[in-house]
CSV table of N, CA and C in Angstrom, one decimal:
chain,number,residue,atom,x,y,z
A,1,MET,N,6.5,-2.6,-10.2
A,1,MET,CA,5.9,-2.7,-8.5
A,1,MET,C,5.9,-1.3,-8.1
A,2,ILE,N,4.9,-0.8,-7.4
A,2,ILE,CA,4.9,0.6,-6.8
A,2,ILE,C,5.1,0.1,-5.4
A,3,THR,N,6.1,0.8,-4.6
A,3,THR,CA,6.3,0.9,-3.2
A,3,THR,C,6.2,2.1,-2.5
A,4,PHE,N,5.7,2.0,-1.3
A,4,PHE,CA,5.3,3.2,-0.4
A,4,PHE,C,5.9,2.8,0.9
A,5,LYS,N,6.5,3.9,1.5
A,5,LYS,CA,6.8,3.7,3.1
A,5,LYS,C,5.6,4.3,3.9
A,6,VAL,N,5.1,3.4,4.7
A,6,VAL,CA,3.9,4.2,5.6
A,6,VAL,C,4.2,4.1,7.1
A,7,ASP,N,5.1,5.0,7.4
A,7,ASP,CA,5.3,5.1,8.9
A,7,ASP,C,4.3,4.9,9.8
A,8,ASP,N,3.1,5.4,9.6
A,8,ASP,CA,2.1,5.3,10.5
A,8,ASP,C,1.2,3.8,10.5
A,9,MET,N,1.8,3.1,9.8
A,9,MET,CA,1.3,1.4,9.8
A,9,MET,C,2.0,0.9,11.0
A,10,THR,N,1.3,0.6,12.0
A,10,THR,CA,2.0,0.1,13.3
A,10,THR,C,1.5,-1.3,13.7
A,11,CYS,N,0.4,-1.8,13.2
A,11,CYS,CA,0.0,-3.1,13.9
A,11,CYS,C,-0.7,-3.9,12.8
A,12,GLY,N,-1.2,-5.0,13.0
A,12,GLY,CA,-1.9,-6.0,12.5
A,12,GLY,C,-3.3,-5.5,11.7
A,13,HIS,N,-3.9,-4.7,12.6
A,13,HIS,CA,-5.1,-3.9,12.2
A,13,HIS,C,-4.8,-3.0,10.9
A,14,CYS,N,-3.7,-2.2,11.1
A,14,CYS,CA,-3.4,-1.5,10.0
A,14,CYS,C,-3.1,-2.3,8.7
A,15,VAL,N,-2.4,-3.3,8.6
A,15,VAL,CA,-2.0,-4.3,7.6
A,15,VAL,C,-3.3,-4.6,7.0
A,16,SER,N,-4.6,-5.0,7.8
A,16,SER,CA,-5.7,-5.5,7.2
A,16,SER,C,-6.4,-4.5,6.4
A,17,LYS,N,-6.4,-3.3,7.1
A,17,LYS,CA,-7.1,-2.1,6.7
A,17,LYS,C,-6.5,-1.8,5.4
A,18,LEU,N,-5.2,-1.8,5.0
A,18,LEU,CA,-4.5,-1.3,4.0
A,18,LEU,C,-4.6,-2.3,2.9
A,19,THR,N,-4.5,-3.4,3.3
A,19,THR,CA,-4.5,-4.7,2.4
A,19,THR,C,-5.9,-4.6,1.5
A,20,GLN,N,-7.1,-4.4,2.5
A,20,GLN,CA,-8.4,-4.3,1.8
A,20,GLN,C,-8.5,-3.0,0.9
A,21,ALA,N,-8.1,-2.0,1.5
A,21,ALA,CA,-8.1,-0.8,0.5
A,21,ALA,C,-7.3,-1.0,-0.7
A,22,LEU,N,-6.0,-1.8,-0.9
A,22,LEU,CA,-5.6,-2.0,-2.2
A,22,LEU,C,-6.3,-3.1,-2.9
A,23,ARG,N,-6.9,-4.0,-2.2
A,23,ARG,CA,-7.6,-5.1,-2.9
A,23,ARG,C,-8.9,-4.5,-3.7
A,24,ASP,N,-9.3,-3.4,-3.1
A,24,ASP,CA,-10.6,-2.6,-3.8
A,24,ASP,C,-10.2,-2.0,-5.0
A,25,LEU,N,-8.8,-1.7,-5.1
A,25,LEU,CA,-8.4,-1.1,-6.3
A,25,LEU,C,-8.1,-2.3,-7.4
A,26,ASP,N,-7.6,-3.4,-7.1
A,26,ASP,CA,-7.3,-4.5,-8.0
A,26,ASP,C,-7.4,-5.8,-7.0
A,27,LYS,N,-8.1,-6.6,-7.2
A,27,LYS,CA,-8.3,-7.8,-6.3
A,27,LYS,C,-7.3,-8.9,-6.8
A,28,HIS,N,-6.6,-8.7,-8.0
A,28,HIS,CA,-5.7,-9.8,-8.5
A,28,HIS,C,-4.3,-9.3,-8.3
A,29,ALA,N,-4.2,-8.1,-7.6
A,29,ALA,CA,-2.9,-7.6,-7.6
A,29,ALA,C,-2.0,-8.4,-6.5
A,30,LYS,N,-0.7,-8.4,-6.6
A,30,LYS,CA,0.2,-9.0,-5.7
A,30,LYS,C,0.5,-8.0,-4.8
A,31,ILE,N,0.2,-8.1,-3.5
A,31,ILE,CA,0.5,-7.1,-2.2
A,31,ILE,C,1.4,-7.7,-1.4
A,32,THR,N,2.6,-7.0,-1.1
A,32,THR,CA,3.5,-7.4,-0.2
A,32,THR,C,3.6,-6.2,0.8
A,33,ILE,N,3.2,-6.7,2.3
A,33,ILE,CA,3.3,-5.6,3.2
A,33,ILE,C,4.5,-6.1,4.4
A,34,THR,N,5.4,-5.3,4.5
A,34,THR,CA,6.3,-5.5,5.7
A,34,THR,C,6.2,-4.7,6.9
A,35,LEU,N,5.4,-5.2,7.9
A,35,LEU,CA,5.1,-4.2,8.9
A,35,LEU,C,6.3,-3.6,9.8
A,36,GLU,N,7.3,-4.4,9.7
A,36,GLU,CA,8.4,-4.1,10.6
A,36,GLU,C,9.3,-3.0,9.9
A,37,GLN,N,9.1,-3.0,8.6
A,37,GLN,CA,9.9,-1.8,7.8
A,37,GLN,C,9.0,-0.8,7.3
A,38,HIS,N,7.7,-1.1,7.5
A,38,HIS,CA,6.5,0.2,7.1
A,38,HIS,C,6.5,0.3,5.6
A,39,LEU,N,6.7,-1.0,5.1
A,39,LEU,CA,6.8,-0.9,3.6
A,39,LEU,C,5.5,-1.7,3.0
A,40,ILE,N,4.9,-1.1,1.8
A,40,ILE,CA,3.7,-1.8,1.1
A,40,ILE,C,4.2,-1.7,-0.4
A,41,SER,N,4.1,-2.8,-1.1
A,41,SER,CA,4.5,-2.9,-2.4
A,41,SER,C,3.3,-3.6,-3.2
A,42,ILE,N,3.0,-3.1,-4.2
A,42,ILE,CA,1.8,-3.7,-5.0
A,42,ILE,C,2.4,-3.8,-6.5
A,43,GLU,N,2.0,-4.9,-7.1
A,43,GLU,CA,2.3,-5.2,-8.5
A,43,GLU,C,0.8,-5.5,-9.0
A,44,SER,N,0.8,-4.5,-10.1
A,44,SER,CA,-0.5,-4.5,-10.6
A,44,SER,C,-0.5,-4.0,-12.0
A,45,VAL,N,-1.4,-4.4,-13.0
A,45,VAL,CA,-1.2,-3.8,-14.4
A,45,VAL,C,-2.3,-2.8,-14.6
A,46,SER,N,-3.3,-2.8,-13.7
A,46,SER,CA,-4.2,-1.9,-14.0
A,46,SER,C,-4.5,-0.7,-12.9
A,47,VAL,N,-3.7,-0.3,-12.0
A,47,VAL,CA,-3.6,0.7,-11.0
A,47,VAL,C,-2.4,1.5,-11.4
A,48,SER,N,-2.6,2.9,-11.0
A,48,SER,CA,-1.5,3.8,-11.1
A,48,SER,C,-0.9,4.2,-9.9
A,49,VAL,N,0.4,4.6,-9.9
A,49,VAL,CA,0.9,5.0,-8.5
A,49,VAL,C,-0.1,6.1,-7.7
A,50,GLU,N,-0.7,7.2,-8.6
A,50,GLU,CA,-1.6,8.1,-7.8
A,50,GLU,C,-2.8,7.3,-7.4
A,51,GLU,N,-3.3,6.3,-8.0
A,51,GLU,CA,-4.4,5.3,-7.3
A,51,GLU,C,-4.0,4.7,-6.1
A,52,VAL,N,-3.0,4.0,-6.1
A,52,VAL,CA,-2.4,3.4,-4.9
A,52,VAL,C,-2.0,4.5,-3.7
A,53,GLU,N,-1.5,5.5,-4.1
A,53,GLU,CA,-1.4,6.7,-3.1
A,53,GLU,C,-2.6,6.9,-2.5
A,54,GLY,N,-3.7,7.4,-3.4
A,54,GLY,CA,-4.9,7.9,-2.9
A,54,GLY,C,-5.6,6.8,-2.1
A,55,ALA,N,-5.5,5.6,-2.4
A,55,ALA,CA,-6.2,4.3,-1.4
A,55,ALA,C,-5.6,4.5,-0.2
A,56,ILE,N,-4.3,4.5,0.0
A,56,ILE,CA,-3.5,4.4,1.2
A,56,ILE,C,-4.0,5.6,2.0
A,57,SER,N,-4.0,7.0,1.5
A,57,SER,CA,-4.5,8.1,2.1
A,57,SER,C,-5.8,8.2,2.6
A,58,GLU,N,-6.7,7.7,1.7
A,58,GLU,CA,-8.3,7.4,2.0
A,58,GLU,C,-8.4,6.6,3.2
A,59,ALA,N,-7.5,5.5,3.5
A,59,ALA,CA,-7.6,4.8,4.5
A,59,ALA,C,-7.2,5.2,5.7
A,60,GLY,N,-6.4,6.3,5.7
A,60,GLY,CA,-6.1,7.2,6.9
A,60,GLY,C,-4.6,7.2,7.3
A,61,TYR,N,-3.8,7.0,6.2
A,61,TYR,CA,-2.4,6.7,6.3
A,61,TYR,C,-1.6,7.8,5.5
A,62,MET,N,-0.4,7.9,5.8
A,62,MET,CA,0.5,8.8,5.0
A,62,MET,C,1.6,8.2,4.2
A,63,PRO,N,1.3,7.9,3.0
A,63,PRO,CA,2.2,7.3,2.2
A,63,PRO,C,3.4,7.9,1.7
A,64,LEU,N,4.6,7.5,1.6
A,64,LEU,CA,5.7,8.1,0.9
A,64,LEU,C,6.4,7.3,0.0
A,65,ARG,N,6.2,7.8,-1.3
A,65,ARG,CA,6.8,6.9,-2.4
A,65,ARG,C,8.2,6.5,-2.5
A,66,VAL,N,8.4,5.3,-2.5
A,66,VAL,CA,9.9,4.8,-2.3
A,66,VAL,C,10.1,4.5,-4.0
A,67,GLU,N,11.1,5.2,-4.3
A,67,GLU,CA,11.8,4.9,-5.7
A,67,GLU,C,12.7,3.8,-5.9
A,68,ASN,N,12.6,2.9,-6.9
A,68,ASN,CA,13.3,1.7,-7.1
A,68,ASN,C,13.6,1.1,-6.1
A,69,ALA,N,12.5,0.8,-5.5
A,69,ALA,CA,12.5,-0.3,-4.3
A,69,ALA,C,12.4,-1.7,-4.6
């Protein structure tokens, strides 16, 4: 599982935008977003940490990797 803290994710629109960005990487991935804690986790066998980080950044947000989440 890959987890990022995204402090500038503040509303439902942010969640939708980020979910779509991650779905574009892997439509079968398990994505968990906790808005209150500003956390995004993705379980995928086909994407790397760098790809997830890039997708979040390209969506306009600043991801911070959370180790051992």
